[in-house]
Amino acid sequence: MALQNGLLAAGDEESPAVLSEPLLRENQQELSLRRSLSNMTSQVAIVGSNLCPIESLDYEIIENDLFKQDWRSRGKTEIFQYIFMKWIFCFLIGLIVSLLGFFNNLAIENIAGLKFVITSNMMLARRFSEAFIVFVSSNLGLTLFASLITALIAPEAAGSGIPEVKAYLNGVDPPAIFSFRTLLVKIVGSISVVSSSLNVGKAGPMVHTGACIGAIMGQGGSKKFRLTWKWLQVFKNDRDRRDLVTCGSAAGIAAAFRAPVGGVLFALEEIASWWRSALLWRAFFTTAVVAIVLRALIDACLRGECGLFGKGGLIMYNVTSANISYHLRDVPPVILLAVIGGILGSIYNHLLNKILQIYNLVNEKGIAYKVILACCISISTSCLLFGLPWIASCRPCPSDTSEPCPTIGRSGNYKKFQCPPGYYNDLASLFFNTNDDAIKNLFSKDTDAEFHHSSMLIFFATCFILSTFSYGIVAPTGLFVPVIVTGAAYGRLVGMYVGFATNLNHGLFAVLGSAALLGGSMRMTVSLCVIILELTDNLLLLPLIMLVLLISKTVGDVFDENIYDLIMNIKGFPYLEAYAEPYMRQLTVGDVVTGPLQIFRGIEKVGNIVHVLKTTGHNGFPVVDEPPLSSSPVLFGLILRAHLVTLLKKKSFLRTPTPLGSDASLQFSADDFAKKGLGHGDQIEDIQLSEEELEMFVDLHPFTNTSPYTVVETMSLAKALILFREVGLRHLLVIPKVSGRVPVVGILTRHDFMQEHILNLHPQLQWSRWRRLRFQLPRLR
């Protein structure tokens, strides 16, 4: 049997080998209870926390007698209710996510704005020491608050959340990543940590926030809050919850960048592993709601109804020139920018990967070390942001500027800092702003002479370093915006050095630089292209952005994986790629299934069921009919662990091994076997049975999925992987090639497609397996 469960690391004692040593160590007693350390994950979203088992999700429809009876009994009204409620949920997801996105942006604008105004006023009064103390202490307080609530209340909220959402939609169920407390900490912590001037973003947390809202909507009601209506309970399954999580993640990107089409494409290209046309329509409807609500709220802010700092940021960077013209001679500098951007993106991924592993050594020591690490990063960042502008020289204010120079307060391109009247500090104009305003400044048109070469180089290097060191702290932090602002600085820098050979202005080079670094790091093309176009509101950039993204992604792929895949590898998520490695074509499914195989008869003794459930962690069991129920052993279907636990809990037992017949539909309903959300399922340890009950029998036929997916044992492993991933399976039965043997050879689960498991069974493939052609970056000592 091949880890017959979908429970990827929970008490499967039959495998003697440990496949690979994870980054985080467990004690030996726990180690003996694990089948594969490579298939574990941390239940929190940062590196360095205690490991726990994770499960796969049941996306497959369980076609047993109760399910068939339930669907046959549904009339047109109930079907209409089901479809109507899906659209209502999509509308509510779009509405709530847009309100939260706007609230997050407004809160960050005002908190950070107030901090910058107080500091600037002290700088104007020449009270530099006091300004430094206020700046550092306010940033430290905000970071400390975010790290404390994350570490103590919801560690799952740390990080961007995109790797967790991506793994979930691939079929992996990390514990508590969509709980209500995770949602609250994600919202509050993101506001606090982004306002603290750390080089982190809010786009990733917004994706996780949207996914949390979608998952909570798809819980199928709540007994605690007396939401037990039948038209809610039909959503108690992983399939509908998967659709709502996908719509929520698309809405998160749409709210973060006011990019509705980009949000849909981001979910399609990067997040979701499974897609269909109906889901495309619902995701598009959800992001359309986000765009409409944001537009209405932004109009209110432009009328001055959002407080002192409500007009800054507001998601769109509509600042590039409307009459851009470029020619063939402008293409070589753009290609050069894209190639270097792809290399820089790979270096960025490599450094972040190594830094997260280093943070692991600190974080595994306990909560105090996690919080201290976050505080150290905050203090270091504040010192750099306050100290580096002193290096820059003061520049005279341009005479033709459309805004006040020098700028007094938070927003604007011309920060006075320590300069005399009539002068501004170009480096302070970037450092003493939120990331949104820094991007606006860098994307600005007609500002080619505004920034000095040295200032831009310092800003680029600082952002590049700070964004890699800030991500792994115990707080909700995103990567999207830091990569955008770093890429914008890189693009401006390239524009300064090659501007003599092109007609493109420095603001346009900044946009292309952001695209290059995003493509080199995140390896997306279509969705990033649309997001950048929606950010800049300029279709004239389309050919150049397409060119930059294609080149930078291609160059980046030569060196390593995209940043989210690297993070998933660090976390230990057993993610199934969309392609099969060529060495899998050398193996059949029979080469990777292992035993022993736990099989139940169609009418099984209660004691046998209890023994198997208590001694294994399997989540799926073949049901085989034997004489006298059939002339020869025949595979009847597959029954889930959760359904067996429900049967034992109901105690609908038989005194003799006779078929239950039609009485099953009278004693049970489909709702009894609906999957509860957020891991609240019943456990076999909670069921108490007497000795007399253990000697009784259960007819498993009415509750068994009679149409499980099966493959012949001679099918190639590569072909089975494509079927497993594309259909979204948890169990794939392997049947024999010839008759006369047992009717089922084993069960393939996600574990059996993992590279570590395959190489453990077939070590000769270690040296012959195919690897993508990549240049290896030097190791950090």
PDB file of C-alpha atoms in Angstrom, residues 581-583 755 759 766-774 776:
ATOM      1  CA  GLU A 581       9.671  14.750 -13.977  1.00  0.00           C
ATOM      2  CA  PRO A 582      10.960  12.582 -16.857  1.00  0.00           C
ATOM      3  CA  TYR A 583      12.407  10.009 -14.464  1.00  0.00           C
ATOM      4  CA  GLN A 755      10.655  12.907  -4.926  1.00  0.00           C
ATOM      5  CA  LEU A 759      14.272   8.025  -4.432  1.00  0.00           C
ATOM      6  CA  GLN A 766      19.398   9.486  -7.600  1.00  0.00           C
ATOM      7  CA  TRP A 767      22.083   9.986 -10.222  1.00  0.00           C
ATOM      8  CA  SER A 768      20.084   9.291 -13.344  1.00  0.00           C
ATOM      9  CA  ARG A 769      17.036  11.441 -12.627  1.00  0.00           C
ATOM     10  CA  TRP A 770      16.463  14.418 -14.864  1.00  0.00           C
ATOM     11  CA  ARG A 771      17.036  17.875 -13.504  1.00  0.00           C
ATOM     12  CA  ARG A 772      16.111  21.162 -15.095  1.00  0.00           C
ATOM     13  CA  LEU A 773      19.178  22.801 -16.613  1.00  0.00           C
ATOM     14  CA  ARG A 774      20.144  25.440 -14.110  1.00  0.00           C
ATOM     15  CA  GLN A 776      23.853  26.996  -9.379  1.00  0.00           C
TER      16      GLN A 776
END
